[in-house]
Structures are given as C-alpha cells and as structure tokens.
Tab-separated table of C-alpha atoms and ligand atoms in Angstrom:
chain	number	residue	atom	x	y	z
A	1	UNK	CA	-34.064	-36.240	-32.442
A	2	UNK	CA	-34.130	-34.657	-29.269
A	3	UNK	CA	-31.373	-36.408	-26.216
A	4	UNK	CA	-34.589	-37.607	-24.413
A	5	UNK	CA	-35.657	-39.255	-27.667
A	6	UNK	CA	-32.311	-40.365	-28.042
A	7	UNK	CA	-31.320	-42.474	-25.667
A	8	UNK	CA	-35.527	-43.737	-24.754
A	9	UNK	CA	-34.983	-44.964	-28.402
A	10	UNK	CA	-32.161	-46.749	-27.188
A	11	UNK	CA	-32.768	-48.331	-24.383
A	12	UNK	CA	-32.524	-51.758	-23.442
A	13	UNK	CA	-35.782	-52.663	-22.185
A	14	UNK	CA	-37.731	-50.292	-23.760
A	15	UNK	CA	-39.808	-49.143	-21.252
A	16	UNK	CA	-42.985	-46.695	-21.879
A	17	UNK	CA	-40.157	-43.948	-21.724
A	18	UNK	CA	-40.007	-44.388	-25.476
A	19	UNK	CA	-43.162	-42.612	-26.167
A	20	UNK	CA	-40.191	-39.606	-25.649
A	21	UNK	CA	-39.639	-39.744	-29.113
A	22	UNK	CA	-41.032	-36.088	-30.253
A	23	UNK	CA	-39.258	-35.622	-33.678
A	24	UNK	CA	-37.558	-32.237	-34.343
A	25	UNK	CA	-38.995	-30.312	-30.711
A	26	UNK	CA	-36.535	-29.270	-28.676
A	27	UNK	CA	-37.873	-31.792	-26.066
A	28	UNK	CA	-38.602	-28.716	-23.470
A	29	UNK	CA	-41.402	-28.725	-21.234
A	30	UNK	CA	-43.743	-25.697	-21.311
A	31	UNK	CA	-46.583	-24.455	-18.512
A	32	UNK	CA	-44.419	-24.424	-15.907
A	33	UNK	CA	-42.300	-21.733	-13.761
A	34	UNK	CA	-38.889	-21.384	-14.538
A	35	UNK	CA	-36.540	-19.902	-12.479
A	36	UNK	CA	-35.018	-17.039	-14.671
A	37	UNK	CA	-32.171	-14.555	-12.602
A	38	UNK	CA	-31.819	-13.006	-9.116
A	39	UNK	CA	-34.267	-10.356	-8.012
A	40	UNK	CA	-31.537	-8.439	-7.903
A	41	UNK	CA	-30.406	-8.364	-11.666
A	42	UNK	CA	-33.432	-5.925	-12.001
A	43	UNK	CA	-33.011	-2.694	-10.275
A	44	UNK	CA	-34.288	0.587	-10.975
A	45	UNK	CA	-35.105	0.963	-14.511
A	46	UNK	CA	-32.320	-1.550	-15.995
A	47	UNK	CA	-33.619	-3.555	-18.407
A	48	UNK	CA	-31.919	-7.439	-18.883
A	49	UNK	CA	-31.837	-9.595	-21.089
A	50	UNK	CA	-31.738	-13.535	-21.073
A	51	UNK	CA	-33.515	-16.867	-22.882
A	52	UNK	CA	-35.125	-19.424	-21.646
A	53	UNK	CA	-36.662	-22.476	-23.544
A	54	UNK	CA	-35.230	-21.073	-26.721
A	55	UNK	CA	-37.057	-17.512	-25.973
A	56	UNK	CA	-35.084	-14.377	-25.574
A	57	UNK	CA	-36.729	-12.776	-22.889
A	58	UNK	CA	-36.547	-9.104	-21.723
A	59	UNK	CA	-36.796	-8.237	-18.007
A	60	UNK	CA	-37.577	-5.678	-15.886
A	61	UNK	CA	-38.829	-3.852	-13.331
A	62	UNK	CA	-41.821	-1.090	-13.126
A	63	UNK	CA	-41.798	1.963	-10.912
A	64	UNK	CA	-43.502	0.278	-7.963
A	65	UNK	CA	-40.926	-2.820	-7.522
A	66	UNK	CA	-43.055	-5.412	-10.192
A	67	UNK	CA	-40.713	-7.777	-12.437
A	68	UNK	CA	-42.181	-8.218	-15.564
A	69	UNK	CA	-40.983	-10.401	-18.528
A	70	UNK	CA	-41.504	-9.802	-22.166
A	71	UNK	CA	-40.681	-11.508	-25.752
A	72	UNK	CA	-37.430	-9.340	-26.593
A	73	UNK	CA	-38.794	-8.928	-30.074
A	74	UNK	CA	-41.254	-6.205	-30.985
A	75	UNK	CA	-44.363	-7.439	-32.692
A	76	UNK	CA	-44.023	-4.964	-34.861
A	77	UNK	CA	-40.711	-5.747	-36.612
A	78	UNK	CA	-39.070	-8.040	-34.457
A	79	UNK	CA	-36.142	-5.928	-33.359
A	80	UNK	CA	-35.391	-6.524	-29.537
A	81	UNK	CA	-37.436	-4.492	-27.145
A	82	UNK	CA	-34.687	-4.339	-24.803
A	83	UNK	CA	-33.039	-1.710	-27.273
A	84	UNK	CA	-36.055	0.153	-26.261
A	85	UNK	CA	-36.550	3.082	-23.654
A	86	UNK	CA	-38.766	2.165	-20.429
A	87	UNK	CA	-40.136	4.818	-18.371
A	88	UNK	CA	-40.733	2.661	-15.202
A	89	UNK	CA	-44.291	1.940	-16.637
A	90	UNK	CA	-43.897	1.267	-20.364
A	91	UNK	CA	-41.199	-0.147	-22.908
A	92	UNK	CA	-40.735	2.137	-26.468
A	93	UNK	CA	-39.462	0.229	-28.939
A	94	UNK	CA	-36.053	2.062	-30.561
A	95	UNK	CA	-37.477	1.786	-34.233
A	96	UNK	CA	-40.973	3.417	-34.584
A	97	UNK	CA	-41.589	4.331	-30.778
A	98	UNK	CA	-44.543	1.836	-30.384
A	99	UNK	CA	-44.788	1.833	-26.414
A	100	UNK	CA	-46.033	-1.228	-24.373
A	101	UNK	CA	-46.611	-1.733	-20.550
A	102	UNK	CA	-44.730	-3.686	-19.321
A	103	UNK	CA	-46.643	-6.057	-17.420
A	104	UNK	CA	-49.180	-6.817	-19.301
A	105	UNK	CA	-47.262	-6.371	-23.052
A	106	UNK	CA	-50.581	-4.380	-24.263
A	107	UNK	CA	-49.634	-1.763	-27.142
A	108	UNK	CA	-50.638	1.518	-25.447
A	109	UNK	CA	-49.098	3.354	-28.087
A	110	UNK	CA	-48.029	3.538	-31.887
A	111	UNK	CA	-46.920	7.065	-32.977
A	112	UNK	CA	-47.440	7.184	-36.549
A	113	UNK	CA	-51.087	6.944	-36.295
A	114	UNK	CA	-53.311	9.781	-37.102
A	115	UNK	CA	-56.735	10.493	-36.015
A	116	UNK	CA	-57.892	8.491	-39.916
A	117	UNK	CA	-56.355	5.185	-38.530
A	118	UNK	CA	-58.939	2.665	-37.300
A	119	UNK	CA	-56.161	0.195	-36.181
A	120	UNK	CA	-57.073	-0.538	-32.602
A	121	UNK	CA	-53.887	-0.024	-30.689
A	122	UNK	CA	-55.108	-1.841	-27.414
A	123	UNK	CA	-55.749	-5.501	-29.715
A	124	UNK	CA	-51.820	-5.683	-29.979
A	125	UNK	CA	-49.526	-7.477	-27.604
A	126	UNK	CA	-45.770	-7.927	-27.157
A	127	UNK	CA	-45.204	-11.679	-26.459
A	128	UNK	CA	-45.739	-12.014	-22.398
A	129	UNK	CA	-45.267	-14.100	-19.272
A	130	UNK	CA	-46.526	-14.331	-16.099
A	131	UNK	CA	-43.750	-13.607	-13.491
A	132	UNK	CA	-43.346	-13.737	-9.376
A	133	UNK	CA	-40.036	-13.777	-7.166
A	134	UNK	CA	-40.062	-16.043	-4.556
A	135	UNK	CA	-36.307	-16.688	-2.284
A	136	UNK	CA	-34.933	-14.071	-4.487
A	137	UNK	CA	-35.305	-15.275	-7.706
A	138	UNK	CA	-37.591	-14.211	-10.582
A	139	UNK	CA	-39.501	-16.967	-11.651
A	140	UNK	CA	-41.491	-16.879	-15.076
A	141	UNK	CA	-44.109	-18.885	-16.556
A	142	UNK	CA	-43.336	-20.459	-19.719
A	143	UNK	CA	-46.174	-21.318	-21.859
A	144	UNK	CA	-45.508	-21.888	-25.962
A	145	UNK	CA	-46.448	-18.547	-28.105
A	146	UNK	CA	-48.937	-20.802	-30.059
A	147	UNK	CA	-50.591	-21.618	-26.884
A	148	UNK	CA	-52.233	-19.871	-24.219
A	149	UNK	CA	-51.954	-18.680	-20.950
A	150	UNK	CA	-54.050	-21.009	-19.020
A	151	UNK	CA	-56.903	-19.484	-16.721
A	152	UNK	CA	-55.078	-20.455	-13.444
A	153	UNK	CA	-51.378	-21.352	-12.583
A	154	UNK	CA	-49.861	-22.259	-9.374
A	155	UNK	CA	-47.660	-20.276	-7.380
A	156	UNK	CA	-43.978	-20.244	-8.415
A	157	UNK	CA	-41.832	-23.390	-6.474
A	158	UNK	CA	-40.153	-21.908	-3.537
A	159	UNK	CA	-37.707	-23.411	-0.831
A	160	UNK	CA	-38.749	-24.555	2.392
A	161	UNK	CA	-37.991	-23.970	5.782
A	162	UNK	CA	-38.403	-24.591	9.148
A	163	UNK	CA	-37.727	-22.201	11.619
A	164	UNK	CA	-38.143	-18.521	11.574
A	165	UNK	CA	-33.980	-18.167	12.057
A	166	UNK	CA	-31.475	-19.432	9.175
A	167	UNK	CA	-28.431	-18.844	6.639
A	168	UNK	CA	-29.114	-18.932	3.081
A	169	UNK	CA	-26.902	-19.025	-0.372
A	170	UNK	CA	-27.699	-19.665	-3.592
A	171	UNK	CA	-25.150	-20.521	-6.595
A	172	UNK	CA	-25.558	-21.331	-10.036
A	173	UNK	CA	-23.762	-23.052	-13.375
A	174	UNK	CA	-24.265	-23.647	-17.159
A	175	UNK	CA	-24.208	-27.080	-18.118
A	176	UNK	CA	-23.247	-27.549	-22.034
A	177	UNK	CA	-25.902	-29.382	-22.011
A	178	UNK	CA	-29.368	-30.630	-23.031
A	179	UNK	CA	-31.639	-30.200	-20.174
A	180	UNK	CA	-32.233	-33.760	-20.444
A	181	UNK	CA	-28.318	-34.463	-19.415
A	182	UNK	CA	-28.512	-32.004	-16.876
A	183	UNK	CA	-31.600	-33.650	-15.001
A	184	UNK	CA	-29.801	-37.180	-15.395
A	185	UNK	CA	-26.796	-36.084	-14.631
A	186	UNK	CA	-28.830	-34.181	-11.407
A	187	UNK	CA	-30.345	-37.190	-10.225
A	188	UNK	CA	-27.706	-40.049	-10.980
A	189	UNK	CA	-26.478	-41.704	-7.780
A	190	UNK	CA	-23.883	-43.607	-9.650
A	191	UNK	CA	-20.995	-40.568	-10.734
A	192	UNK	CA	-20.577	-39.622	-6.778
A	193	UNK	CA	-17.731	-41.739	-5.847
A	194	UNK	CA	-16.139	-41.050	-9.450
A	195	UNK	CA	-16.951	-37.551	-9.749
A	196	UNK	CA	-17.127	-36.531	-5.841
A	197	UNK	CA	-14.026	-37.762	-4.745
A	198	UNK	CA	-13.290	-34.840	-1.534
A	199	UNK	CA	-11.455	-35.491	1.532
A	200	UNK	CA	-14.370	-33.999	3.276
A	201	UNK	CA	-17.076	-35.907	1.414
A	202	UNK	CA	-16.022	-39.381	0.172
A	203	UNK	CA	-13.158	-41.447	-1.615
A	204	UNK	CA	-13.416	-43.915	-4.538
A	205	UNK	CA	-12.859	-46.951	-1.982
A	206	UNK	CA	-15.813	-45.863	0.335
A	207	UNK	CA	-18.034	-47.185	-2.409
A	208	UNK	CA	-20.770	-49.602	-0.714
A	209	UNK	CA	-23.852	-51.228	-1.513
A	210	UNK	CA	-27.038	-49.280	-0.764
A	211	UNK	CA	-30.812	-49.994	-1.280
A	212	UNK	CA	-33.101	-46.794	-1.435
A	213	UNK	CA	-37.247	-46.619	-1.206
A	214	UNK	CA	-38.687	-44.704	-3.478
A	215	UNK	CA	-42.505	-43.610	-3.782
A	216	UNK	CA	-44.348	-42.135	-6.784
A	217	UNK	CA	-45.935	-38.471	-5.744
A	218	UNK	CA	-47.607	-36.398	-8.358
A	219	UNK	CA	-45.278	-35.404	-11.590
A	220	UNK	CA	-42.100	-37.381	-10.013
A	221	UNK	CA	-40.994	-39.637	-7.112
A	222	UNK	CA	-39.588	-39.323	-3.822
A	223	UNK	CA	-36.760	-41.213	-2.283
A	224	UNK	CA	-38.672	-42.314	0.980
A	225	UNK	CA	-36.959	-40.696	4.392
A	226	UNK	CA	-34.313	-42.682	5.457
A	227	UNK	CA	-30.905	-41.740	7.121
A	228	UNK	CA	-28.076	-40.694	4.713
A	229	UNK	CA	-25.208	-42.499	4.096
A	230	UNK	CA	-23.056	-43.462	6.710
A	231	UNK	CA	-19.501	-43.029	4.410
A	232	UNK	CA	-20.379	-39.294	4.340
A	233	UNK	CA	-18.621	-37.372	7.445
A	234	UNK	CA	-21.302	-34.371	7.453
A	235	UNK	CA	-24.104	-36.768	8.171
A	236	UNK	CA	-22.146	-38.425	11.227
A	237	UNK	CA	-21.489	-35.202	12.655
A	238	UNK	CA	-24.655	-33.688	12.276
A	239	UNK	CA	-26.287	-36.719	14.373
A	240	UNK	CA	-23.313	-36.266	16.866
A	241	UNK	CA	-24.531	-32.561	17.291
A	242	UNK	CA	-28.049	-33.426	18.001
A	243	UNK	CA	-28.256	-36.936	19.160
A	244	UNK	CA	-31.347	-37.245	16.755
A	245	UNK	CA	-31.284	-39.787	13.904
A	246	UNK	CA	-30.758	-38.012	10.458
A	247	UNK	CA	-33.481	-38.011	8.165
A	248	UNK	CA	-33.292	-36.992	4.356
A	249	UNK	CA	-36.158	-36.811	1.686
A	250	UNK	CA	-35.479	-35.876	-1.663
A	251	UNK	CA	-38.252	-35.297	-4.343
A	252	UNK	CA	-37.337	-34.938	-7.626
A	253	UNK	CA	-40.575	-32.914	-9.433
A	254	UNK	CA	-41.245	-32.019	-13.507
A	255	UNK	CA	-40.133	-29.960	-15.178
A	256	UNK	CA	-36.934	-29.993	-13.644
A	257	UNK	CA	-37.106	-29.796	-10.325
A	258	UNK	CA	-35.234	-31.445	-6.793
A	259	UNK	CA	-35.560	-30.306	-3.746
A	260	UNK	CA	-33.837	-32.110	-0.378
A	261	UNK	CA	-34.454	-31.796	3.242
A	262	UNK	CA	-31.883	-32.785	5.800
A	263	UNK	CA	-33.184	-32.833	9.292
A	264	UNK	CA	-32.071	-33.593	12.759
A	265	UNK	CA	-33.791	-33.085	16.327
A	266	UNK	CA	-34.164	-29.276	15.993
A	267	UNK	CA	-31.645	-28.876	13.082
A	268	UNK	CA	-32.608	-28.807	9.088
A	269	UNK	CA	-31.026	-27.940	5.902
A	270	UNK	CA	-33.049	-27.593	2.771
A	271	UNK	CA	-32.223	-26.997	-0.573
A	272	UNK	CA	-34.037	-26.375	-3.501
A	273	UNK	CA	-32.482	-27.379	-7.080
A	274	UNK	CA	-33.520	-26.169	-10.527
A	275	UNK	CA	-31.694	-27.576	-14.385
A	276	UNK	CA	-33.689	-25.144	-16.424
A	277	UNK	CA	-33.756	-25.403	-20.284
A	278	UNK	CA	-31.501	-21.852	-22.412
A	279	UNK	CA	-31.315	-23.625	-25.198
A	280	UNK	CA	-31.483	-27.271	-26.558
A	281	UNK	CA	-27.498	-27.370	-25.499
A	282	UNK	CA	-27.605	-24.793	-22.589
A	283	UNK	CA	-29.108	-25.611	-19.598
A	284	UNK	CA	-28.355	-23.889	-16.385
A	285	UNK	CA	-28.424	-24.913	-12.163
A	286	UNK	CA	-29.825	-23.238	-10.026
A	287	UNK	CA	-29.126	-23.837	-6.227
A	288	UNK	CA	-30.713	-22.367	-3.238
A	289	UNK	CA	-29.848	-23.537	-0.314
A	290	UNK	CA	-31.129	-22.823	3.610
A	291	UNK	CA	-29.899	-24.168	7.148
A	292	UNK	CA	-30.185	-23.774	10.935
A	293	UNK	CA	-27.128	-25.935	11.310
A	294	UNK	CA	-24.025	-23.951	12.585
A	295	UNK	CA	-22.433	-23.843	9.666
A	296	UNK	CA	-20.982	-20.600	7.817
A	297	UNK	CA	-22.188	-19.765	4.664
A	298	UNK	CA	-18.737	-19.117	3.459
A	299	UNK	CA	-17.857	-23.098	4.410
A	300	UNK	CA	-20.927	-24.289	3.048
A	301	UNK	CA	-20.504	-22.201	-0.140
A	302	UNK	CA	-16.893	-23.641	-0.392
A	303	UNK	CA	-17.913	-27.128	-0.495
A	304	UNK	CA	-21.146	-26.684	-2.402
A	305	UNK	CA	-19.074	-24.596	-5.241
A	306	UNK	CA	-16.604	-28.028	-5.296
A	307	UNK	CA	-19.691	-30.101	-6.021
A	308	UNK	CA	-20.955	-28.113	-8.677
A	309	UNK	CA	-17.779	-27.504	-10.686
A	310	UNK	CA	-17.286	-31.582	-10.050
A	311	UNK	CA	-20.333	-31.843	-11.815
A	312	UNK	CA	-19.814	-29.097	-14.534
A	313	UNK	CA	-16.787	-30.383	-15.363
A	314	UNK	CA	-17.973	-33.916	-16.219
A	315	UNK	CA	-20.536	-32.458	-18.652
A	316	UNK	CA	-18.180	-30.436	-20.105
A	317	UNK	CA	-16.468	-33.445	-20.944
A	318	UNK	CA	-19.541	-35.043	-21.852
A	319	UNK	CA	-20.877	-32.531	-23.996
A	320	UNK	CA	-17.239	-33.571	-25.891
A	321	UNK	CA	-18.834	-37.227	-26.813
A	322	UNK	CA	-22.151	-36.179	-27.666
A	323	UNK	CA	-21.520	-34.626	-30.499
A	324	UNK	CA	-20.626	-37.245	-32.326
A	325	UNK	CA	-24.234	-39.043	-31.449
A	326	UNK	CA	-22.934	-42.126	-29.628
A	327	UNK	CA	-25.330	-45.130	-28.440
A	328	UNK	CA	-26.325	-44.389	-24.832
A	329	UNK	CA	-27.342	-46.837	-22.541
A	330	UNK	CA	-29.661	-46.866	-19.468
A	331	UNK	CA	-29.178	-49.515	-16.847
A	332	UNK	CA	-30.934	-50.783	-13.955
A	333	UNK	CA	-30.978	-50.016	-10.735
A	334	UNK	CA	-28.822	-46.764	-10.933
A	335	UNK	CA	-30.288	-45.437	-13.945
A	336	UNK	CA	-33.897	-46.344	-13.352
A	337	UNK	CA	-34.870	-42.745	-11.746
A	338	UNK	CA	-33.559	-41.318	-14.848
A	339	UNK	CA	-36.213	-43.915	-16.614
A	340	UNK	CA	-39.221	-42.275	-14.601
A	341	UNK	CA	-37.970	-38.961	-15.610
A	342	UNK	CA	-37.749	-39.885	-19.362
A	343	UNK	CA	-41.388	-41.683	-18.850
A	344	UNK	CA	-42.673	-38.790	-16.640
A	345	UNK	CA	-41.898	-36.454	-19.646
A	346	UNK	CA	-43.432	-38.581	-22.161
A	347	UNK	CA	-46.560	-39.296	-20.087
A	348	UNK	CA	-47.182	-35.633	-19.056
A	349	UNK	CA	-46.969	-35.176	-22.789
A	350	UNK	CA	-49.462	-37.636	-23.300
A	351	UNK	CA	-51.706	-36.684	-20.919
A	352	UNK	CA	-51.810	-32.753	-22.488
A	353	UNK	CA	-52.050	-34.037	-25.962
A	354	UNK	CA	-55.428	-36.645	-25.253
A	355	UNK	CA	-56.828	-34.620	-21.940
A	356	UNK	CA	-56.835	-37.806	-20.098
A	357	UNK	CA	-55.518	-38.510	-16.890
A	358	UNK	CA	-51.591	-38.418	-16.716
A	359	UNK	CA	-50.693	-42.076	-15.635
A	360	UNK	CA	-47.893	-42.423	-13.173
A	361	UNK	CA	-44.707	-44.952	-14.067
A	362	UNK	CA	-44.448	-45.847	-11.071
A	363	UNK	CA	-47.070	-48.721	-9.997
A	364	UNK	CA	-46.136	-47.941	-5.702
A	365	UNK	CA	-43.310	-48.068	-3.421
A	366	UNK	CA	-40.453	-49.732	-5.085
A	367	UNK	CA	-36.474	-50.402	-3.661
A	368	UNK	CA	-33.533	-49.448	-5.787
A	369	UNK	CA	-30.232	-51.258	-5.305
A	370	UNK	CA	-26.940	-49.789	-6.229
A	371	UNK	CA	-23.310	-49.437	-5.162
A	372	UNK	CA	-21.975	-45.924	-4.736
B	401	LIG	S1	-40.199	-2.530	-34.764
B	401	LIG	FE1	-40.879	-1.922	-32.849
B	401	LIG	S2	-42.089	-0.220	-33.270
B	401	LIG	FE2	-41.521	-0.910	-35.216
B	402	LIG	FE1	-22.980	-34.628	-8.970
C-alpha cells in the first residue's frame, strides 16, 4: 500500500481522502511537469542522467541550446542510452549503433539493416518527454509509458515576479521520503515551533494560537492573504521598512506544488516550491526563490539552507519509524490541508479514471485553527 493509502486508510474520520487507496502503484501523479535539474547540468554535449517517478531519464542538450529528455533504456535492448554517443543532434546507442534524435526519440537509424530489410526505421521510438526550462530549471512532462502524450499541455510552472529588478537563489534537498511525506511534511504548520526553533525566526515558547482562511482554487487551496505572523522578526521588519501592511498568499497546487508571495508597499518576495517524486522513498525539494527586498542572497541563502536541513533532518528521522509501518494519524485543524491534499489526489484520480468533472474537497472558504 502506497503512504497516501496508508495513512487515508487510517484516518479517523475517514474522509473522501480514502478513495487514496490505489493498491500496489507507487501513488505518483503523472501528466504533469516536473521539475528535473538546473539548466545548467546540461552543457555542450554532456549527457546526464537522473529518475523521476521511478523513470531513469537521460538528458541533454542539442547543438542549438534545446534540452531534451529521453527513457535511458534503448528500445532495442534496454541498455541505457546515456552509454551512447550524441552528436549534438542524435543519441547512438553503445551496443548496435541504433541512432535516435534526440528530441523527438524517432529511430533515424539502425546499422545492421541492408537494403532486403522492410523494417521501417522511422515507426520506432526511444521512450520520450516533452521538456522546457523556465527560472533555470529543466522541467519535463511526465506522462505513464502506457499512456499518451496528450494533444495539448500547459506551459511548465514558473516563479513569479514583480518588478523588472531582483535577487534570485534556488536550493534543493532529498527527502528519504515518499513524496506523500514530503508534501505533508511541506505544508504542515504544526512542526515550525518544534522543528524551526532559530534565534532569528522563532522559539518553542512563541507558540500562539492562530486562525487561517483558506479558499479552494483549481487542483488545491489557497491560504487567503492575510498578514504573517507577528512572532516572526522578518515580517516586523519588513513592515517597518515600508510602512505598508504585509501581505502573504500561499497556494499549495497538484502535483506537488507551493508557491508564496510576500509583499509590502513596493517590496515582494516570491518563492516557488517543488517535492517531486525519484522514487517511491526518494523525493526531492526544489526551492526557487526571488526578492526586491534588500536582502543579500548570501543572508537569505544562510537562513533558507537552516530551514531546509531543519526539515531534512526530521524526515530523516522519520523515514527511521516508517519502516516498521506504524499507525499514522491525521488530526484536525493542523492536519486538515494535508486531508485536501490526500483527497485532491484521490479525486484527480477519479476524475481521469470516469472523465467526469474533478470535484473539489473543499465546499468554499473555510477557517483553520491551530497553535504554532
Ligand atoms: S540495445 Fe541499443 S541498439 Fe541494440
Ligand atoms: Fe519545515
């Protein structure tokens, strides 16, 4: 049983997040973008290699500056591409030379025919997906090798900002994890006084009681605009700098996906945050970050680092206890956005399996209480 599965089956209230339950599947979500490495792990005519969703994936770049992303497994045999030769156009596999462009994965080549063979070359395809860059990233499109690719797809996600001047950063960490945990764990407001404890953030005995809006927008839920937490000294200086009430918004979006904007008179911050699915106990963050607020990049990268080896340790230590399958529990209020994400999943499942409509699990505006 997949961890989604898991702990829907056991929850308390058993909310429609138990339709989760998917048997033996990994519990990943495919036809979506995926953010997969930096633009800049593919220069010249390197090839790399990575997974996603279980896939081992082979990347590069052509001649004139496209990323492509390929199976690594030759259709042929099934021995990685990436042992291959690429020419800046086409990728040879190492074992019987069979050549295939890269960006489209058509066979434009197999060597050992002669001019008796009738086996049409062109029909054959290395496994294939779509890919764009977008804030520096590669993103591909993940779609499952029994499927296909649909017609259309949107644009990859990409961060958002709002004026033409800013700083940027990015970081990123592997979570032990299922991607499931890693959302959770992403979105749980609960674990920041316990796991966040910084001198420049907050302390254990800061801990107060807050009450958040949250709306329902299409494939997840936003926590409404309001002003950030007053324990938190960043926010208090930030509206000392501009004299403009601080506004936040957070969305949290499926597959995997949060983004949160920060903003103040003329000042914003905006980051964009991906968990994205290596394998069933791999996942991997993904944070991109942009600002007009005068703050270095080397202070902001300091302090965001902190946070995200805060978090990557807990998991590691998580990832300890789930091995042995324990009960898991999912309470109201703190837990309930992880509830919409479990009955997102299931209902975006749903909605692809019957063609109907994807119903939301969230009936409107609704107000979250919770101490943290
Ligand atoms: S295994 Fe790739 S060409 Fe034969
Ligand atoms: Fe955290």
């Amino acid at each position: 049983m997949s961890e989604a599965a898991k702990i829907a089956a056991q929850e308390s209230d058993g909310e429609s997040s138990q339709k989760a339950e998917r048997g033996a599947d990994a519990g990943f979500l495919w036809d979506f973008w995926y953010p997969v490495a930096r633009s800049s792990a593919i220069q010249g005519r390197r090839l790399a290699t990575t997974m996603l969703l279980e896939v081992p994936l082979v990347l590069g770049r052509t001649d004139d500056g496209k990323p492509f992303a390929m199976r690594d497994s030759c259709p042929h045999r099934g021995i990685p591409l990436s042992y291959g030769r690429f020419d800046g156009k086409n990728l040879e596999c190492s074992y019987h030379g069979w050549k295939f462009d890269g960006c489209s994965g058509q066979c434009v080549e197999i060597p050992s025919l002669t001019s008796q063979d009738k086996l049409k070359v062109e029909r054959i395809f290395a496994g294939h997906y779509p890919c764009e860059e977008q804030n520096g990233y590669v993103w591909v499109y993940m779609y499952p090798q029994t499927g296909r690719l649909p017609e259309t797809i949107p644009e990859a996600p990409r961060l958002i900002t709002f004026s033409a001047k800013y700083k940027s950063t990015h970081l990123e960490c592997d979570l032990p994890s299922h991607i499931d945990h890693g959302i959770i764990g992403l979105m749980d407001p609960a674990h920041g006084p316990f796991v966040h404890q910084s001198w420049f953030w907050r302390s254990k005995t800061s801990i107060h009681e807050k009450a958040k809006q949250f709306e329902p927008i299409p494939n997840g839920f936003r926590m409404s605009p309001h002003s950030p937490s007053t324990n938190s000294a960043p926010y208090r200086l930030l509206r000392k700098m501009t004299g403009a009430p601080v506004t936040t918004t957070i969305d949290f979006v499926l597959p995997n996906m949060r983004t949160e904007e920060i903003r103040s008179g003329r000042l914003w911050f905006s980051s964009l945050t991906t968990v994205t699915p290596v394998r069933r106990d791999l996942c991997r963050i993904d944070f991109l970050a942009a600002w007009n607020v005068p703050l270095p990049v080397r202070i902001f990268r300091l302090f965001a680092k902190t946070f995200l080896r805060q978090d990557q340790e807990t998991m590691i230590q998580q990832a300890q206890g789930l091995q042995y399958n324990p009960r898991l529990m999912l309470i109201d209020d703190a837990d309930r956005p992880a509830k919409w994400y479990f009955a997102l999943k299931a209902n975006l499942l749903e909605s692809r399996r019957t063609g109907a409509g994807m119903t939301h699990p969230m009936d409107g505006p609704v107000t979250l209480h919770w101490r943290s």
